[in-house]
Amino acid sequence: MTYHNAINPSVQAEGAVYFLFGATGDLARRKLFPALFSLYKEGKLSENFAVIGLARRPRTNEQFRNDLYQSISEFCRYKVDDEQLFQSFSKHFEYMSLDINNLDGFKELNRLAESLESRFDITGNRLFYLALAPSLFGSVSLNLRDGGLLHTDGWHRLVIEKPFGYDLQSAQALNEQLNEVFKEEEIYRIDHYLGKEMVQNIQVIRFANALFEPLWNKDHIANVQITLSETVGVEDRGGYYDKSGALRDMGQNHMLQMLTMIAMEPPSRLHGEAIRDEKVKVLRSLRSYENSEEVRKHVTRGQYTAGQVEQTSLPGYREEPSVNPDSITETYFAAKVFVDNFRWAGVPFYIRTGKRMPVKTTEVVVEFKSMPQNVLFAKKQDLAPNLLVIRVNPIEGIYIKVNAKTPGSDSAIQPVAMEFCQSCQIGLNTPEAYERLIYDAARGDATYFTRWDEVAQAWKFVDRIASAWQESSHDLMHYPAGSWGPERAEQLLKDDGFHWWPVNGQEEDNVIWVTNSGQ
Ligand SMILES: NC(=O)C1=CN([C@@H]2O[C@H](COP(=O)(O)OP(=O)(O)OC[C@H]3O[C@@H](n4cnc5c(N)ncnc54)[C@H](OP(=O)(O)O)[C@@H]3O)[C@@H](O)[C@H]2O)C=CC1
Ligand SMILES: O=C1O[C@H](COP(=O)(O)O)[C@@H](O)[C@H](O)[C@H]1O
């Protein structure tokens, strides 16, 4: 079963020129070059492709290909052990120094693209990847049009990075700018979490298992917990992050997108648009907090102070060199969210994300409602609820927690966690999110990119919280680096009789593990 646009997953992407704006930047180096190399190595790129790296600083083609080599050696999941393979890959790469405000430069770029199209037998398909600050997106698209780069017979696609705006209003303005040049179906808005193996697997786990789907509703599910914790701090990204904060950086996009994957209805057809239609319905059903008091009741925010992670002493957020020393930006938030539809009425979705947490992990815990107390269990032992845990990162896999008789005892009951650890499989080398997403964009499959109406709905929800926070910062809590965030975030669940389940293998002592991980 596939949820792609009926595209054969084994096909090669059509020939195209990839215009990589921001080719000297961090994203290109750490993610995009390695992703292109993996696709090439796996035969997913045909020989009819060319990549033009674009940025202001001067680089010869030789220097650029050297950068490419360094980046792949350091960050790619495949080793560059075959020199001949790298040579045949890198000959598709050229570099041009271009300031995106220089229209004449775009005309020259068009000439370079035409010559590469003729050299590599490419029929006019052009993919423009903007690994640039979002403030440059509008100018680039206008100059692509005015520089004549869209006058070819093939398709034209624009891939853009996050963040898509700062709030609904700025996102709308950006979208209007892009729409002057590109149609919605030509715009591919990246949310790299949608390219992650286990995020895509959520649909299969849900819709391909009779064990789960019939129970996937308010009658059987007590709550859902989504955790995206990071050990890293803000480091040198303060210029961006201090204006953004955790809510905009992770909440508006990755967290709400994961929530939609958990909460959406089955799509009516196996088609990308049908899936995106269902996701946007979830976003429309999010209960908007009525006033600032409601926001404060349901959402907790925090900022890290100095502390320790893995025995290393770390500075507080305000001591980071790239951050304003009086900053009130949140590096953590946790929220209780409701999806007001028939399926989910009354079920809390608890979401949390933070920097400088004790572990790096992305996990979804689905907690099922408890069984009624049963006379069979004479000792009146509390039964642990069943859990389905979807592990997205760093371990990829799932486990379910059930109750079973403690071996050898008369009636004692013990939780048993049965795990399928996908990333522990020997020889399994899961594709990186960016590989899937570049490959999908090259094949015209926008399923795992965010559509404008999804982005707009997500901003509506987030703007309500952000505007309440703007009124006063007295609810900003502090937490030491290396902790799980403010105590108030625990209370959010305690008030409802729940608690955050331990993540990332930090399970309770009394659980029996049955796992394929070999541990
Ligand atoms: N880095 C990451 O892990 C992630 C990044 N992103 C997003 O990706 C985008 C790029 O991020 P990142 O690579 O980290 O940023 P960097 O600051 O590392 O790179 C920015 C790039 O833009 C180029 N550039 C800047 N101004 C111009 C201009 N006027 N004309 C032409 N090129 C220009 C720079 O090159 P030069 O100075 O030579 O012109 C450089 O190549 C951002 O939107 C970011 O939010 C999203 C998720 C993760
Ligand atoms: O988009 C972003 O994501 C990263 C975390 O991504 P992951 O794939 O490593 O989980 C986060 O560090 C960054 O602040 C944010 O902009």
Coordinates of C-alpha atoms and ligand atoms in Angstrom, one line a residue:
M1 CA 0.0 0.0 0.0
T2 CA 1.4 3.4 -0.9
Y3 CA 0.1 6.9 0.0
H4 CA 2.1 8.5 -2.7
N5 CA 0.5 10.0 -5.8
A6 CA 0.3 6.5 -7.4
I7 CA 4.0 7.1 -8.2
N8 CA 6.1 4.0 -8.4
P9 CA 8.6 4.4 -5.5
S10 CA 11.4 2.7 -7.5
V11 CA 11.3 5.1 -10.4
Q12 CA 14.1 7.6 -11.2
A13 CA 13.3 11.2 -10.9
E14 CA 12.9 12.9 -14.3
G15 CA 15.8 14.8 -15.6
A16 CA 16.0 18.4 -14.4
V17 CA 18.2 21.3 -13.5
Y18 CA 18.4 21.9 -9.7
F19 CA 19.1 25.6 -8.8
L20 CA 20.4 25.5 -5.3
F21 CA 20.3 29.0 -3.8
G22 CA 22.3 29.2 -0.6
A23 CA 24.8 26.6 -1.8
T24 CA 27.5 27.9 0.6
G25 CA 25.2 27.7 3.6
D26 CA 24.8 25.3 6.5
L27 CA 21.7 23.5 5.2
A28 CA 23.3 22.7 1.9
R29 CA 26.5 21.4 3.5
R30 CA 24.9 19.3 6.2
K31 CA 21.7 18.1 4.5
L32 CA 21.2 18.9 0.8
F33 CA 24.5 17.7 -0.7
P34 CA 24.5 14.4 1.2
A35 CA 20.9 13.8 0.2
L36 CA 21.7 14.4 -3.5
F37 CA 24.6 12.0 -3.3
S38 CA 22.5 9.3 -1.6
L39 CA 19.9 9.6 -4.3
Y40 CA 22.5 9.4 -7.0
K41 CA 24.1 6.3 -5.4
E42 CA 20.8 4.6 -5.1
G43 CA 20.1 5.3 -8.8
K44 CA 17.1 7.6 -8.0
L45 CA 18.6 10.4 -10.0
S46 CA 18.9 9.8 -13.7
E47 CA 22.1 10.9 -15.5
N48 CA 20.1 13.8 -16.9
F49 CA 20.5 16.2 -14.1
A50 CA 22.6 19.3 -13.3
V51 CA 22.9 21.2 -10.1
I52 CA 23.8 24.9 -10.1
G53 CA 25.1 26.1 -6.7
L54 CA 24.3 29.8 -6.1
A55 CA 25.5 32.2 -3.5
R56 CA 27.3 35.5 -3.4
R57 CA 30.8 34.5 -2.4
P58 CA 33.2 33.6 -5.2
R59 CA 33.9 29.9 -5.8
T60 CA 35.4 28.1 -8.8
N61 CA 33.7 24.9 -9.9
E62 CA 36.7 23.0 -8.5
Q63 CA 36.4 24.6 -5.1
F64 CA 32.6 24.0 -5.1
R65 CA 33.1 20.3 -6.0
N66 CA 35.7 20.1 -3.2
D67 CA 33.1 21.6 -0.8
L68 CA 30.7 18.9 -2.0
Y69 CA 33.2 16.2 -1.3
Q70 CA 33.9 17.5 2.2
S71 CA 30.2 17.7 3.0
I72 CA 29.4 14.2 1.8
S73 CA 32.4 12.7 3.6
E74 CA 31.3 14.3 6.8
F75 CA 27.5 14.1 6.7
C76 CA 26.3 11.5 4.3
R77 CA 25.0 8.1 5.4
Y78 CA 27.0 6.6 2.5
K79 CA 30.8 6.7 2.5
V80 CA 32.5 8.2 -0.5
D81 CA 34.6 5.1 -1.0
D82 CA 34.2 4.9 -4.8
E83 CA 36.2 7.7 -6.3
Q84 CA 34.8 7.1 -9.8
L85 CA 31.2 7.3 -8.5
F86 CA 32.0 10.7 -6.9
Q87 CA 33.6 11.9 -10.1
S88 CA 30.6 11.0 -12.2
F89 CA 28.3 12.6 -9.6
S90 CA 30.3 15.8 -9.2
K91 CA 30.6 16.5 -12.9
H92 CA 26.9 17.4 -12.7
F93 CA 27.6 20.3 -10.4
E94 CA 28.5 23.9 -11.3
Y95 CA 28.8 27.0 -9.3
M96 CA 27.8 30.6 -10.1
S97 CA 28.3 33.6 -7.8
L98 CA 25.0 35.5 -7.8
D99 CA 23.5 38.1 -5.5
I100 CA 19.7 37.4 -5.6
N101 CA 19.0 41.2 -6.0
N102 CA 21.0 41.3 -9.3
L103 CA 18.5 40.8 -12.1
D104 CA 21.2 40.7 -14.8
G105 CA 22.8 37.9 -12.9
F106 CA 19.6 35.9 -13.3
K107 CA 19.7 36.4 -17.1
E108 CA 23.3 35.0 -17.1
L109 CA 22.1 32.2 -14.9
N110 CA 19.5 31.3 -17.5
R111 CA 22.2 31.0 -20.1
L112 CA 24.2 28.7 -17.9
A113 CA 21.1 26.6 -17.3
E114 CA 20.5 26.3 -21.0
S115 CA 24.0 25.2 -21.7
L116 CA 23.7 22.5 -18.9
E117 CA 20.3 21.4 -20.3
S118 CA 21.9 20.8 -23.7
R119 CA 25.0 19.1 -22.1
F120 CA 22.9 16.7 -20.0
D121 CA 20.0 16.3 -22.4
I122 CA 17.5 17.9 -20.0
T123 CA 14.1 19.0 -21.4
G124 CA 13.4 22.2 -19.5
N125 CA 12.4 20.9 -16.1
R126 CA 13.6 23.2 -13.4
L127 CA 13.6 22.9 -9.6
F128 CA 14.5 26.0 -7.6
Y129 CA 15.6 25.1 -4.0
L130 CA 15.7 28.2 -1.8
A131 CA 18.0 27.4 1.1
L132 CA 18.0 31.1 2.0
A133 CA 16.7 33.4 4.7
P134 CA 12.9 33.6 4.0
S135 CA 13.1 37.4 3.6
L136 CA 14.8 36.7 0.2
F137 CA 12.1 34.3 -1.1
G138 CA 10.0 37.0 -2.7
S139 CA 12.8 38.7 -4.6
V140 CA 14.2 35.4 -5.8
S141 CA 10.9 34.3 -7.3
L142 CA 10.3 37.7 -9.0
N143 CA 13.8 37.6 -10.5
L144 CA 13.4 34.0 -11.7
R145 CA 10.4 35.2 -13.6
D146 CA 11.9 38.5 -14.9
G147 CA 15.2 36.9 -15.7
G148 CA 13.4 34.5 -18.1
L149 CA 14.1 31.3 -16.1
L150 CA 10.5 30.1 -16.3
H151 CA 10.3 30.3 -20.1
T152 CA 11.0 26.6 -20.7
D153 CA 8.8 23.8 -21.9
G154 CA 9.2 21.6 -18.8
W155 CA 7.9 21.9 -15.3
H156 CA 9.0 24.5 -12.7
R157 CA 9.0 23.8 -9.0
L158 CA 9.9 26.0 -6.1
V159 CA 11.1 24.3 -2.9
I160 CA 11.3 26.6 0.1
E161 CA 12.6 26.2 3.6
K162 CA 11.0 27.1 6.8
P163 CA 10.0 29.4 8.5
F164 CA 7.1 30.3 6.4
G165 CA 6.4 33.7 7.9
Y166 CA 6.4 34.9 11.5
D167 CA 2.6 34.9 12.0
L168 CA -0.5 34.6 9.8
Q169 CA -0.2 38.1 8.4
S170 CA 3.4 37.8 7.3
A171 CA 2.9 34.3 6.0
Q172 CA 0.0 35.6 3.9
A173 CA 2.1 38.4 2.5
L174 CA 4.9 36.0 1.7
N175 CA 2.4 33.6 0.0
E176 CA 1.0 36.4 -2.1
Q177 CA 4.5 37.3 -3.3
L178 CA 5.2 33.7 -4.3
N179 CA 1.8 33.4 -6.0
E180 CA 2.7 36.3 -8.3
V181 CA 5.1 33.9 -9.9
F182 CA 4.3 30.3 -8.9
K183 CA 1.0 28.4 -8.7
E184 CA 0.2 26.7 -5.4
E185 CA 0.8 23.3 -7.0
E186 CA 4.3 24.4 -8.0
I187 CA 5.3 25.4 -4.4
Y188 CA 6.8 22.8 -2.1
R189 CA 7.0 24.0 1.5
I190 CA 9.5 21.9 3.4
D191 CA 8.7 20.6 6.8
H192 CA 11.5 18.1 7.2
Y193 CA 9.6 16.1 9.9
L194 CA 7.2 15.0 7.2
G195 CA 10.2 13.4 5.5
K196 CA 11.1 11.3 8.5
E197 CA 10.6 7.6 8.1
M198 CA 8.6 7.1 11.3
V199 CA 6.4 10.1 10.7
Q200 CA 5.4 8.7 7.4
N201 CA 5.0 5.3 9.0
I202 CA 2.2 6.7 11.3
Q203 CA -0.3 6.4 8.5
V204 CA 0.6 2.8 7.9
I205 CA 0.6 1.9 11.6
R206 CA -2.8 3.4 11.9
F207 CA -4.6 2.4 8.7
A208 CA -3.0 -1.0 8.0
N209 CA -3.7 -2.5 11.4
A210 CA -7.0 -3.8 12.6
L211 CA -5.5 -3.8 16.0
F212 CA -5.3 0.0 16.2
E213 CA -7.7 1.7 13.9
P214 CA -11.0 0.5 15.5
L215 CA -9.7 1.8 18.9
W216 CA -8.3 5.1 17.5
N217 CA -10.9 7.4 19.0
K218 CA -12.2 9.1 22.2
D219 CA -13.9 5.8 23.4
H220 CA -10.6 4.1 23.8
I221 CA -7.8 6.6 23.9
A222 CA -7.2 8.5 27.1
N223 CA -4.6 11.0 25.8
V224 CA -1.8 11.4 23.3
Q225 CA 1.6 12.8 24.1
I226 CA 4.0 14.2 21.6
T227 CA 7.6 15.0 22.7
L228 CA 10.3 16.7 20.6
S229 CA 13.2 17.2 23.0
E230 CA 16.6 18.4 22.0
T231 CA 19.9 18.4 24.0
V232 CA 21.3 21.2 21.9
G233 CA 20.9 24.8 22.9
V234 CA 20.6 27.8 20.6
E235 CA 24.3 28.2 20.0
D236 CA 25.1 30.6 17.2
R237 CA 21.5 30.6 15.9
G238 CA 20.4 33.3 18.3
G239 CA 19.9 35.9 15.5
Y240 CA 17.0 33.8 14.1
Y241 CA 15.9 31.8 17.2
D242 CA 15.6 34.7 19.6
K243 CA 12.9 36.3 17.4
S244 CA 11.3 32.9 16.8
G245 CA 11.2 30.8 20.0
A246 CA 10.1 27.2 20.4
L247 CA 6.5 27.9 19.6
R248 CA 7.2 29.3 16.1
D249 CA 10.4 27.2 15.5
M250 CA 8.9 23.8 16.3
G251 CA 5.3 24.2 17.3
Q252 CA 3.8 25.9 14.3
N253 CA 5.3 23.3 11.9
H254 CA 6.7 20.0 13.1
M255 CA 4.6 19.5 16.2
L256 CA 1.3 20.4 14.6
Q257 CA 2.1 18.4 11.5
M258 CA 2.8 15.3 13.7
L259 CA -0.5 15.9 15.5
T260 CA -2.4 16.0 12.2
M261 CA -0.8 12.6 11.2
I262 CA -2.1 11.1 14.5
A263 CA -5.5 12.7 14.4
M264 CA -6.5 12.8 10.7
E265 CA -9.3 10.7 9.3
P266 CA -8.4 8.0 6.7
P267 CA -8.1 9.8 3.3
S268 CA -10.8 8.9 0.8
R269 CA -8.2 8.2 -1.9
L270 CA -4.6 7.3 -2.0
H271 CA -3.6 10.6 -3.3
G272 CA -1.5 13.4 -1.8
E273 CA -4.3 16.0 -2.0
A274 CA -6.7 13.7 -0.2
I275 CA -4.2 13.3 2.6
R276 CA -3.6 17.0 2.8
D277 CA -7.3 17.6 2.8
E278 CA -7.7 15.4 5.9
K279 CA -4.7 17.1 7.7
V280 CA -6.1 20.5 7.2
K281 CA -9.5 19.4 8.7
V282 CA -7.6 18.5 11.9
L283 CA -6.0 21.9 12.0
R284 CA -9.3 23.6 11.5
S285 CA -10.7 21.5 14.4
L286 CA -8.1 22.6 16.9
R287 CA -9.8 24.4 19.8
S288 CA -8.7 28.0 19.9
Y289 CA -8.0 29.2 23.4
E290 CA -10.7 31.8 24.1
N291 CA -8.6 34.3 26.0
S292 CA -5.2 34.9 27.5
E293 CA -6.2 33.2 30.7
E294 CA -7.1 30.1 28.8
V295 CA -3.7 30.2 27.1
R296 CA -1.9 30.5 30.4
K297 CA -4.0 27.6 31.8
H298 CA -3.2 25.3 28.9
V299 CA 0.2 26.4 27.7
T300 CA 3.4 26.5 29.7
R301 CA 6.5 28.2 28.4
G302 CA 10.1 28.1 29.7
Q303 CA 13.6 29.3 29.1
Y304 CA 16.7 27.3 30.1
T305 CA 19.2 28.6 32.6
A306 CA 22.7 27.3 33.3
G307 CA 22.9 23.6 34.0
Q308 CA 24.4 20.3 33.0
V309 CA 23.8 17.9 30.1
E310 CA 25.7 14.6 30.1
Q311 CA 28.1 16.0 32.8
T312 CA 29.0 19.1 30.8
S313 CA 28.3 22.5 32.3
L314 CA 26.3 24.7 30.0
P315 CA 25.4 28.3 29.9
G316 CA 21.9 29.6 30.3
Y317 CA 20.0 30.9 27.2
R318 CA 20.6 34.5 28.1
E319 CA 24.3 33.9 28.4
E320 CA 24.5 32.5 24.9
P321 CA 26.6 35.0 22.8
S322 CA 24.1 35.3 20.0
V323 CA 21.2 36.1 22.3
N324 CA 19.8 39.3 23.9
P325 CA 20.8 39.1 27.6
D326 CA 17.3 40.3 28.6
S327 CA 15.6 37.9 26.2
I328 CA 12.1 36.6 27.2
T329 CA 12.1 34.1 24.3
E330 CA 10.8 30.7 25.2
T331 CA 13.1 27.7 24.5
Y332 CA 10.5 25.3 25.8
F333 CA 6.7 25.0 25.6
A334 CA 4.2 22.4 26.5
A335 CA 0.5 22.6 25.7
K336 CA -2.8 20.8 26.2
V337 CA -4.5 20.8 22.8
F338 CA -8.0 19.6 21.9
V339 CA -9.2 18.5 18.4
D340 CA -12.9 19.3 18.5
N341 CA -14.4 16.7 16.3
F342 CA -16.4 13.5 16.8
R343 CA -13.4 11.2 16.9
W344 CA -11.4 13.2 19.4
A345 CA -14.0 15.0 21.6
G346 CA -12.5 15.5 25.1
V347 CA -9.2 13.7 24.4
P348 CA -6.2 15.9 25.4
F349 CA -3.2 16.0 23.1
Y350 CA -0.2 17.0 25.2
I351 CA 2.6 18.4 23.2
R352 CA 6.0 19.6 24.4
T353 CA 9.3 20.6 22.9
G354 CA 12.4 22.2 24.3
K355 CA 16.1 22.8 23.9
R356 CA 18.7 21.7 26.5
M357 CA 16.6 18.7 27.6
P358 CA 18.2 15.6 29.0
V359 CA 17.9 13.6 25.8
K360 CA 17.3 14.1 22.1
T361 CA 14.1 12.3 21.2
T362 CA 11.0 12.5 19.2
E363 CA 8.2 10.2 20.4
V364 CA 4.5 9.9 20.3
V365 CA 2.8 8.0 23.1
V366 CA -0.8 6.9 22.6
E367 CA -2.3 6.1 26.1
F368 CA -5.3 3.9 26.0
K369 CA -8.1 4.1 28.5
S370 CA -7.7 1.8 31.5
M371 CA -9.7 -1.5 31.9
P372 CA -12.4 -1.5 34.5
Q373 CA -11.3 -3.0 37.8
N374 CA -11.7 -6.7 37.4
V375 CA -12.6 -9.2 40.2
L376 CA -10.2 -11.7 38.7
F377 CA -7.4 -9.6 40.1
A378 CA -7.9 -10.3 43.7
K379 CA -5.0 -8.1 44.9
K380 CA -6.7 -5.0 43.5
Q381 CA -3.5 -4.2 41.7
D382 CA -3.6 -1.0 39.6
L383 CA -3.4 -2.0 36.0
A384 CA -1.0 0.1 33.9
P385 CA -2.7 1.5 30.8
N386 CA -1.8 0.0 27.4
L387 CA 0.5 2.2 25.4
L388 CA 1.4 2.4 21.7
V389 CA 4.7 4.3 21.4
I390 CA 5.9 5.5 18.0
R391 CA 9.7 6.3 18.2
V392 CA 10.7 8.7 15.5
N393 CA 14.2 9.7 16.6
P394 CA 16.9 8.8 17.4
I395 CA 15.6 5.2 17.6
E396 CA 13.1 4.4 14.9
G397 CA 10.4 1.9 15.7
I398 CA 7.3 1.2 17.7
Y399 CA 6.4 -0.7 20.9
I400 CA 3.2 -1.6 22.5
K401 CA 2.8 -2.0 26.2
V402 CA 0.4 -4.7 27.4
N403 CA -0.3 -6.4 30.8
A404 CA 0.6 -10.0 31.4
K405 CA 0.9 -12.3 34.4
T406 CA 4.2 -12.1 36.1
P407 CA 5.9 -15.4 35.3
G408 CA 5.7 -17.8 38.2
S409 CA 3.3 -15.8 40.3
D410 CA -0.3 -16.6 41.1
S411 CA -2.0 -13.4 40.1
A412 CA 0.6 -10.6 39.9
I413 CA 0.5 -8.6 36.7
Q414 CA 3.3 -6.9 35.0
P415 CA 3.6 -4.6 32.0
V416 CA 5.3 -6.1 29.0
A417 CA 6.7 -3.8 26.2
M418 CA 6.9 -5.5 22.8
E419 CA 9.2 -3.6 20.6
F420 CA 10.0 -3.5 16.9
C421 CA 13.1 -1.4 16.7
Q422 CA 13.5 -0.6 13.0
S423 CA 16.7 1.3 13.2
C424 CA 18.4 -1.6 15.1
Q425 CA 18.0 -3.9 12.1
I426 CA 21.4 -4.8 10.9
G427 CA 22.1 -3.5 7.4
L428 CA 19.1 -1.1 7.5
N429 CA 20.2 2.4 6.4
T430 CA 17.1 4.6 6.6
P431 CA 17.0 7.4 4.1
E432 CA 17.3 10.9 5.6
A433 CA 14.3 13.2 5.6
Y434 CA 15.8 15.5 3.0
E435 CA 16.5 12.6 0.6
R436 CA 12.8 11.6 0.5
L437 CA 11.7 15.2 0.2
I438 CA 14.0 16.2 -2.6
Y439 CA 13.1 12.9 -4.4
D440 CA 9.4 13.6 -3.9
A441 CA 9.7 17.2 -5.2
A442 CA 11.7 15.9 -8.2
R443 CA 8.8 13.5 -9.0
G444 CA 6.1 16.0 -8.4
D445 CA 4.7 14.4 -5.3
A446 CA 3.7 17.1 -2.8
T447 CA 2.1 14.7 -0.2
Y448 CA 4.7 15.4 2.4
F449 CA 5.0 19.1 1.9
T450 CA 2.7 21.6 3.6
R451 CA 0.0 23.2 1.6
W452 CA -0.9 26.9 2.1
D453 CA -4.2 26.2 3.9
E454 CA -2.4 24.0 6.4
V455 CA 0.2 26.7 7.0
A456 CA -2.5 29.3 7.5
Q457 CA -4.5 27.3 9.9
A458 CA -1.4 26.4 11.9
W459 CA -0.6 30.1 12.2
K460 CA -4.1 30.9 13.4
F461 CA -3.7 28.5 16.2
V462 CA -0.2 29.7 17.2
D463 CA -1.0 33.4 16.8
R464 CA -3.6 33.1 19.6
I465 CA -0.9 31.8 22.0
A466 CA 1.7 34.3 20.8
S467 CA -0.5 37.3 21.3
A468 CA -1.4 36.2 24.9
W469 CA 2.3 35.8 25.6
Q470 CA 3.0 39.3 24.3
E471 CA 0.7 40.9 26.9
S472 CA 2.9 39.8 29.7
S473 CA 5.9 37.6 30.3
H474 CA 5.1 36.8 34.0
D475 CA 4.3 33.2 33.1
L476 CA 7.7 32.5 31.5
M477 CA 9.3 29.9 33.8
H478 CA 13.0 28.9 34.0
Y479 CA 14.4 25.5 33.9
P480 CA 18.0 24.3 34.3
A481 CA 19.7 23.0 31.2
G482 CA 19.5 19.2 31.3
S483 CA 16.1 19.1 33.0
W484 CA 12.7 18.2 31.6
G485 CA 11.4 21.8 31.7
P486 CA 9.3 23.7 34.1
E487 CA 7.4 21.9 36.9
R488 CA 4.2 23.5 35.6
A489 CA 4.4 21.2 32.5
E490 CA 4.1 18.2 34.8
Q491 CA 1.1 19.8 36.5
L492 CA -0.6 20.2 33.1
L493 CA -1.1 16.5 33.0
K494 CA -1.4 15.9 36.8
D495 CA -4.5 18.1 36.8
D496 CA -6.1 15.5 34.4
G497 CA -4.8 12.5 36.3
F498 CA -2.1 11.7 33.8
H499 CA 1.7 12.0 33.7
W500 CA 4.3 12.3 30.9
W501 CA 5.5 8.8 30.0
P502 CA 9.3 8.3 30.1
V503 CA 10.8 8.6 26.7
N504 CA 13.8 7.2 24.9
G505 CA 14.3 4.0 26.8
Q506 CA 14.1 5.7 30.2
E507 CA 11.3 3.2 31.0
E508 CA 10.0 2.3 34.4
D509 CA 11.8 -0.6 36.3
N510 CA 9.1 -3.1 36.4
V511 CA 8.5 -3.5 32.6
I512 CA 9.5 -6.7 30.9
W513 CA 11.0 -5.9 27.4
V514 CA 10.6 -8.1 24.4
T515 CA 12.6 -6.5 21.7
N516 CA 14.4 -7.2 18.4
S517 CA 17.2 -4.8 19.3
G518 CA 19.4 -7.4 20.8
Q519 CA 19.5 -5.6 24.2
Ligands
LIG1 N1 20.7 24.9 8.7 C1 19.7 24.0 9.0 O1 19.9 23.0 9.6 C2 18.3 24.4 8.7 C3 18.0 25.5 8.0 N2 16.7 25.8 7.6 C4 16.4 27.0 6.8 O2 17.2 26.9 5.6 C5 17.5 28.2 5.1 C6 19.0 28.4 5.0 O3 19.6 28.1 6.3 P1 21.1 28.0 6.5 O4 21.8 27.2 5.4 O5 21.3 27.5 7.9 O6 21.6 29.5 6.4 P2 23.1 30.0 6.2 O7 23.1 31.4 6.8 O8 24.1 29.0 6.6 O9 23.2 30.2 4.6 C7 22.6 31.2 3.9 C8 23.0 31.1 2.4 O10 22.3 32.2 1.7 C9 23.3 32.8 0.9 N3 22.9 34.2 0.7 C10 22.7 35.1 1.7 N4 22.3 36.3 1.2 C11 22.4 36.1 -0.2 C12 22.1 37.0 -1.3 N5 21.7 38.3 -1.1 N6 22.2 36.5 -2.5 C13 22.6 35.2 -2.7 N7 22.8 34.3 -1.7 C14 22.7 34.8 -0.5 C15 24.6 32.6 1.7 O11 25.8 32.7 0.9 P3 26.7 34.0 0.7 O12 26.9 34.6 2.0 O13 27.9 33.4 0.0 O14 25.9 34.8 -0.2 C16 24.4 31.2 2.2 O15 24.8 30.3 1.2 C17 16.8 29.2 6.2 O16 15.5 29.5 5.7 C18 16.7 28.3 7.4 O17 15.7 28.7 8.3 C19 15.7 25.0 8.0 C20 15.9 23.9 8.7 C21 17.2 23.5 9.2
LIG2 O1 13.5 22.8 12.2 C1 14.2 22.7 13.2 O2 14.4 21.4 13.6 C2 15.6 21.1 14.4 C3 15.4 19.7 14.9 O3 15.3 18.8 13.8 P1 15.7 17.3 14.1 O4 15.5 16.7 12.7 O5 17.2 17.3 14.5 O6 14.9 16.8 15.2 C4 15.7 22.2 15.5 O7 17.0 22.0 16.1 C5 15.7 23.6 14.9 O8 15.7 24.5 16.0 C6 14.5 23.8 14.1 O9 14.6 25.0 13.3

